[in-house]
PDB file of C-alpha atoms in Angstrom:
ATOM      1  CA  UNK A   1     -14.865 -72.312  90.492  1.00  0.00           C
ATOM      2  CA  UNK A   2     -12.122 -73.995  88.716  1.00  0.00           C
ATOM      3  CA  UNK A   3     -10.774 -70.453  87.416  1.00  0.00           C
ATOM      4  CA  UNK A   4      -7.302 -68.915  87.610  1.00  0.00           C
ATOM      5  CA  UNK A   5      -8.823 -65.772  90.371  1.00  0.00           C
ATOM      6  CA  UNK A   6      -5.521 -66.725  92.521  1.00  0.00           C
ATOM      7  CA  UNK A   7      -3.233 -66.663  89.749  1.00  0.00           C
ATOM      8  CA  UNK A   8      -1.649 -63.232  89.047  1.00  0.00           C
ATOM      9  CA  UNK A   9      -2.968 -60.980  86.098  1.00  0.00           C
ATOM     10  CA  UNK A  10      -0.823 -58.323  84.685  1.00  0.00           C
ATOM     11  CA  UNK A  11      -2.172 -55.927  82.075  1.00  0.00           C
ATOM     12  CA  UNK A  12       0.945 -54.750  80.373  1.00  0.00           C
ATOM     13  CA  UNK A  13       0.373 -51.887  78.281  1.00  0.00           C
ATOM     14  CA  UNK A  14       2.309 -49.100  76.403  1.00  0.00           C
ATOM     15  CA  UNK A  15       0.684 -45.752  75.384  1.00  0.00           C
ATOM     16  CA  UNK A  16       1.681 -42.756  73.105  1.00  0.00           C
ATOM     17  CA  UNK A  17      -1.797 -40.884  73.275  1.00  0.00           C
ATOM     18  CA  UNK A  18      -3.232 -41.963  76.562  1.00  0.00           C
ATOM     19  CA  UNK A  19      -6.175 -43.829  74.613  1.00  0.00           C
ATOM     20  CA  UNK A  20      -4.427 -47.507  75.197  1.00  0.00           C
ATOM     21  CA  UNK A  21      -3.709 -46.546  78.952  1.00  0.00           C
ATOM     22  CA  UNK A  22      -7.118 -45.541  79.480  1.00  0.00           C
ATOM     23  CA  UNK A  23      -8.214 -49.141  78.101  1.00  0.00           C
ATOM     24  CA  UNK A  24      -5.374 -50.859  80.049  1.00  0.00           C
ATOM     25  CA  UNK A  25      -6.293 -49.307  83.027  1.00  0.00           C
ATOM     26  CA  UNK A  26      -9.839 -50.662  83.427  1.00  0.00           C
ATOM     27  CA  UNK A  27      -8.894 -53.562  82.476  1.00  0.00           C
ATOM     28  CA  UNK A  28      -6.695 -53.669  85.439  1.00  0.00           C
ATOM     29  CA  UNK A  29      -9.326 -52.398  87.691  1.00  0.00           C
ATOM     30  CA  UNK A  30     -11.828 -54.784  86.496  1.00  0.00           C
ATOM     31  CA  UNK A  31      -9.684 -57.222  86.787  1.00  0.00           C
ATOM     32  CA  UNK A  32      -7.940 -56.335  90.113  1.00  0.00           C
ATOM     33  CA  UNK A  33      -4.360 -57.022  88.153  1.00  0.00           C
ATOM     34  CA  UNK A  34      -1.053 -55.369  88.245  1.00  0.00           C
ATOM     35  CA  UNK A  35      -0.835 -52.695  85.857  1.00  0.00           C
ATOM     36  CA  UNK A  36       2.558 -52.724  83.629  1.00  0.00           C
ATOM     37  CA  UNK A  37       3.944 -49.695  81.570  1.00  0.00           C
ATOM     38  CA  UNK A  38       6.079 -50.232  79.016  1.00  0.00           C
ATOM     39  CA  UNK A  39       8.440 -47.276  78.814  1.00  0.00           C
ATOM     40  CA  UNK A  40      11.229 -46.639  76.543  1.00  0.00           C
ATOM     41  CA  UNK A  41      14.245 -45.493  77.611  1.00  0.00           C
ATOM     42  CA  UNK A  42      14.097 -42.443  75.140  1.00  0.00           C
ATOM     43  CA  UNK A  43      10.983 -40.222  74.927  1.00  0.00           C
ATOM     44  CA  UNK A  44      10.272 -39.711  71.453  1.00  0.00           C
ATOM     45  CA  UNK A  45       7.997 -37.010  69.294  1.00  0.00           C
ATOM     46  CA  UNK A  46       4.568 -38.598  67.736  1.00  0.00           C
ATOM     47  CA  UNK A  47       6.346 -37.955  64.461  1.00  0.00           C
ATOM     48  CA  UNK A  48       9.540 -39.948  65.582  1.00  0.00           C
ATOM     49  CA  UNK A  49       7.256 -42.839  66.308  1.00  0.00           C
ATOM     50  CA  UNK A  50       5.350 -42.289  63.335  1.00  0.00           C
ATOM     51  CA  UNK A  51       8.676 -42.851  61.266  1.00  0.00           C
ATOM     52  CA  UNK A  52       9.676 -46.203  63.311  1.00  0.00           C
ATOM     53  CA  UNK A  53       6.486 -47.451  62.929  1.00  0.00           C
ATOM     54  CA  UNK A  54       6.869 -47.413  59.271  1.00  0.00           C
ATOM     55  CA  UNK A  55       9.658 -50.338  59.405  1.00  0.00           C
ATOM     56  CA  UNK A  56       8.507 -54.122  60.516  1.00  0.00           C
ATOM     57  CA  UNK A  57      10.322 -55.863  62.916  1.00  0.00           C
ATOM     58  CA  UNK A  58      12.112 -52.972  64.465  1.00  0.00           C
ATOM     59  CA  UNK A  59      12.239 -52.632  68.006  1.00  0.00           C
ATOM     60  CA  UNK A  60      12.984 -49.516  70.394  1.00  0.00           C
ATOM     61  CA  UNK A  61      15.025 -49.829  73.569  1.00  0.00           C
ATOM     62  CA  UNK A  62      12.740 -50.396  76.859  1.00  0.00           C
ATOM     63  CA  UNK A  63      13.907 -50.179  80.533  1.00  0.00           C
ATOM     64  CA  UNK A  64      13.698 -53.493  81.969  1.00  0.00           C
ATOM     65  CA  UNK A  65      10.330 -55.104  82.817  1.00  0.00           C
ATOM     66  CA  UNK A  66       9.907 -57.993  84.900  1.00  0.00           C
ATOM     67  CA  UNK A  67       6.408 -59.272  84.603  1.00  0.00           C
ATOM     68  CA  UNK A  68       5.443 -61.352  87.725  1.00  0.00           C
ATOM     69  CA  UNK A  69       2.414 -62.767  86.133  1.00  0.00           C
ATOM     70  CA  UNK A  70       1.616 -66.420  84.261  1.00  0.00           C
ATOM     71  CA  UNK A  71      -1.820 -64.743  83.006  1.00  0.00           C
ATOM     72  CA  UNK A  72      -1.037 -61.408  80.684  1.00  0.00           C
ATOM     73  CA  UNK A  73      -3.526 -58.772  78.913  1.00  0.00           C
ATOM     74  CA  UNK A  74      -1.449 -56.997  76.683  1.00  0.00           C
ATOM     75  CA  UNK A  75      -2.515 -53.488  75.808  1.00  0.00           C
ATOM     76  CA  UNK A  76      -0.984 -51.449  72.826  1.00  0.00           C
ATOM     77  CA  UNK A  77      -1.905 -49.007  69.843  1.00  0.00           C
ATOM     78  CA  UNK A  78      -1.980 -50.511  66.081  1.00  0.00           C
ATOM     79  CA  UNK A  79       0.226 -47.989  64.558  1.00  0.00           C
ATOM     80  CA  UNK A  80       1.179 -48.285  60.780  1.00  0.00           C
ATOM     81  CA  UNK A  81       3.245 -51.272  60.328  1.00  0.00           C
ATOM     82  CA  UNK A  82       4.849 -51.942  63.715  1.00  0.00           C
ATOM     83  CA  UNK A  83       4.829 -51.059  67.540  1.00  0.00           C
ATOM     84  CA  UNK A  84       8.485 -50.815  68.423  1.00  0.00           C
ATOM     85  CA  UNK A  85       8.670 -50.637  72.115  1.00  0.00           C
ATOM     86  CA  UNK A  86       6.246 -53.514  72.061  1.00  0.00           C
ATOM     87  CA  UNK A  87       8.323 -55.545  69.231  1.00  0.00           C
ATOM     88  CA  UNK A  88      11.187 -55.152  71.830  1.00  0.00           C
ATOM     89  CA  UNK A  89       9.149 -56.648  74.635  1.00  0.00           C
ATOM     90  CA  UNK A  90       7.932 -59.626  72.526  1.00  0.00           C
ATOM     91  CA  UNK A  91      11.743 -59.966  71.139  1.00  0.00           C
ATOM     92  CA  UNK A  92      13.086 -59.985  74.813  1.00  0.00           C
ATOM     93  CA  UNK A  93      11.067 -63.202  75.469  1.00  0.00           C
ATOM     94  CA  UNK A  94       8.914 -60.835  78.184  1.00  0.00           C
ATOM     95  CA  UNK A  95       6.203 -63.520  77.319  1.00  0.00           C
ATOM     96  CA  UNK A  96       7.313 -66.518  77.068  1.00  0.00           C
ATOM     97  CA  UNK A  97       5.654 -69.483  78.902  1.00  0.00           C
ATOM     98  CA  UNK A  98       3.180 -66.695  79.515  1.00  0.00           C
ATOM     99  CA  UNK A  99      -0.698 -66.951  78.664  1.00  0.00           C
ATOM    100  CA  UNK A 100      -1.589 -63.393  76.667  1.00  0.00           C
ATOM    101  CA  UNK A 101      -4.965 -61.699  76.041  1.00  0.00           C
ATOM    102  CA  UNK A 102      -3.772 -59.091  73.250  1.00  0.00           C
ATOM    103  CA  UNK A 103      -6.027 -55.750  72.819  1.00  0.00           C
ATOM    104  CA  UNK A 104      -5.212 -53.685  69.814  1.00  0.00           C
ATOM    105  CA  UNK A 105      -6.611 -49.918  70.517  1.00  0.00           C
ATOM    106  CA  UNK A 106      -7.026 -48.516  66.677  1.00  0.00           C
ATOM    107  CA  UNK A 107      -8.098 -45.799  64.596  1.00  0.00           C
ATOM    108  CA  UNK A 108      -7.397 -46.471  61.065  1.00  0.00           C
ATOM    109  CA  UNK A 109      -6.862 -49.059  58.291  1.00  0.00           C
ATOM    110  CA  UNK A 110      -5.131 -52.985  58.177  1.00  0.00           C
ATOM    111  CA  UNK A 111      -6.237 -53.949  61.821  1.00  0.00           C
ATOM    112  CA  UNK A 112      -6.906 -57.259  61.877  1.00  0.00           C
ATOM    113  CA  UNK A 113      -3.575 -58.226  59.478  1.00  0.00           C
ATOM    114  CA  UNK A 114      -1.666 -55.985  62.280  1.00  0.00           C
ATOM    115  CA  UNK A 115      -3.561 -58.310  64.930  1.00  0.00           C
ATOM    116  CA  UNK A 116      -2.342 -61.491  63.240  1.00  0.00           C
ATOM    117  CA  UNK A 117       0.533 -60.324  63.017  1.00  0.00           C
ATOM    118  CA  UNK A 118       1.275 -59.821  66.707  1.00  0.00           C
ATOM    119  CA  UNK A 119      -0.396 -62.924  67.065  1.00  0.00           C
ATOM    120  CA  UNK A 120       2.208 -64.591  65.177  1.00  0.00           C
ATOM    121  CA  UNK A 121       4.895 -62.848  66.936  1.00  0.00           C
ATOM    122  CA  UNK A 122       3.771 -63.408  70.772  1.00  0.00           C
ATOM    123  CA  UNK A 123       3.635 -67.677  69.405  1.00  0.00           C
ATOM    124  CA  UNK A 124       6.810 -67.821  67.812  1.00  0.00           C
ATOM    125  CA  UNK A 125       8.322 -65.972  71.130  1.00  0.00           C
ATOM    126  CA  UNK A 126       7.184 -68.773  73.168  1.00  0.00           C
ATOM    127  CA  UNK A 127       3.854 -66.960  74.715  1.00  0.00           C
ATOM    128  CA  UNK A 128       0.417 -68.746  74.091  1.00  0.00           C
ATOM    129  CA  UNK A 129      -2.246 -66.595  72.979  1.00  0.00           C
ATOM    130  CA  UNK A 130      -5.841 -66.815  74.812  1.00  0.00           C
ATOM    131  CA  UNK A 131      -7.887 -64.065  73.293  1.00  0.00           C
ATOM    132  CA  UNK A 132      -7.654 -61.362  70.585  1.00  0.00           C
ATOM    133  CA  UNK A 133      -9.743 -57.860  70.918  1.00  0.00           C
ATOM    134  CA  UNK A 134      -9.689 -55.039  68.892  1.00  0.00           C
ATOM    135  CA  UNK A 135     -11.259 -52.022  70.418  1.00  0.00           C
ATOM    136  CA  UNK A 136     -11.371 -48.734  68.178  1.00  0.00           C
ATOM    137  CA  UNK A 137     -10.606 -45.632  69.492  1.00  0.00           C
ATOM    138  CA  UNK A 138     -13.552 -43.681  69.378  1.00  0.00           C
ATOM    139  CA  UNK A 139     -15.631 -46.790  70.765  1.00  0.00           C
ATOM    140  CA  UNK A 140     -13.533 -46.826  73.740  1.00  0.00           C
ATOM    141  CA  UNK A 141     -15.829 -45.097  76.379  1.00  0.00           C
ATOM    142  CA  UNK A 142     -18.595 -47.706  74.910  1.00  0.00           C
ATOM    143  CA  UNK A 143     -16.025 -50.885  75.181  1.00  0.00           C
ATOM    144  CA  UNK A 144     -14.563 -50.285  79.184  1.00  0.00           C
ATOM    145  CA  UNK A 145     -18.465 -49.436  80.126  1.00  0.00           C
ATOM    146  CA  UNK A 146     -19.318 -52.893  78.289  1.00  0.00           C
ATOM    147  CA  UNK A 147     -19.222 -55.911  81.524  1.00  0.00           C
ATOM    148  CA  UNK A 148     -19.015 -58.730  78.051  1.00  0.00           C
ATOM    149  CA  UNK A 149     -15.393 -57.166  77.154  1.00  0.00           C
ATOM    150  CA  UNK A 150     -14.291 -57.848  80.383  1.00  0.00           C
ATOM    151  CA  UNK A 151     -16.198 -61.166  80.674  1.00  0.00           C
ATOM    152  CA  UNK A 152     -14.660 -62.005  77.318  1.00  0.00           C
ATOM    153  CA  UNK A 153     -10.895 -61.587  79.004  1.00  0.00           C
ATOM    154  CA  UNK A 154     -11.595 -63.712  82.255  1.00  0.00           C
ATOM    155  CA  UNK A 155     -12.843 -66.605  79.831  1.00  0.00           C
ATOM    156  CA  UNK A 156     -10.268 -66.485  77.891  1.00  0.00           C
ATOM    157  CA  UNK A 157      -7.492 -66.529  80.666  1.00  0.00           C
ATOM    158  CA  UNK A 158      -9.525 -68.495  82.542  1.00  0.00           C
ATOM    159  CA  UNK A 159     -10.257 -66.173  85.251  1.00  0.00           C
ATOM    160  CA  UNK A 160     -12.891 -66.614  88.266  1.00  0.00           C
ATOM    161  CA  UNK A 161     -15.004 -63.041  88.263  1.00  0.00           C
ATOM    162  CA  UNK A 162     -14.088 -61.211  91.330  1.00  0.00           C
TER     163      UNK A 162
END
């Protein structure tokens, strides 16, 4: 009692690989939320987002996405330096006045200053973080199996279980 349960979650997500769709989509089911693709209006090689993600601060062009919801989990990859279509969404004020649970799906090196760094971004938009996960990539199977990573989301939005 005293949760958000009739509040609507979104889990807004955007995927290259499949690996932070597969996250974002048990989140949603978990979750019963709306699941929210972020699509760019140009489909790009791996290597063409490689390259983009080598420059901060640059975004990609999305198609339009409303987001209905007050309570957001935002799903995404840590690429090198940047996540363009997701800098867009952040830049287009997509969250602001908006309550965000960010998970960072990675495989590599400089998470956690890539984390802060959304962080950062998401405030100054106007969007008020509640939560911060990082799940790697090969622990994902592990992670969506584990009930405390989805507890960990409903406490931090504030979220009656189901």
């Amino acid at each position: 009692m005293g949760g958000e349960r009739g509040k609507k979650v979104c889990v807004v997500y955007f995927s290259f690989t499949g690996k932070s769709k597969a996250v974002a989509e048990e989140i949603g089911r978990r979750l019963k939320a709306e699941i929210m693709s972020v699509e760019p209006r140009i489909k790009l090689p791996y290597l063409g987002w490689l390259f983009l993600s080598f420059i901060p601060e640059l975004g990609f062009p999305i198609r339009n996405l409303e987001i209905p919801c007050n309570l957001i989990v935002l799903c995404f990859p840590k690429w090198t330096f940047n996540c363009p279509p997701i800098t867009s969404l952040i830049k287009a004020g997509k969250l602001r006045g908006k309550k965000v649970f960010v998970v960072i799906v990675y495989g590599g090196w400089d998470e956690k200053r890539y984390g802060k760094y959304y962080i950062k971004k998401i405030e100054k938009s106007g969007g008020r973080i509640a939560g911060f996960r990082l799940v790697k990539r090969k622990e994902i199977e592990e992670i969506i199996k584990n009930d405390e990573f989805f507890r960990e989301i409903e406490v931090a939005l504030n979220i009656d279980p189901a």
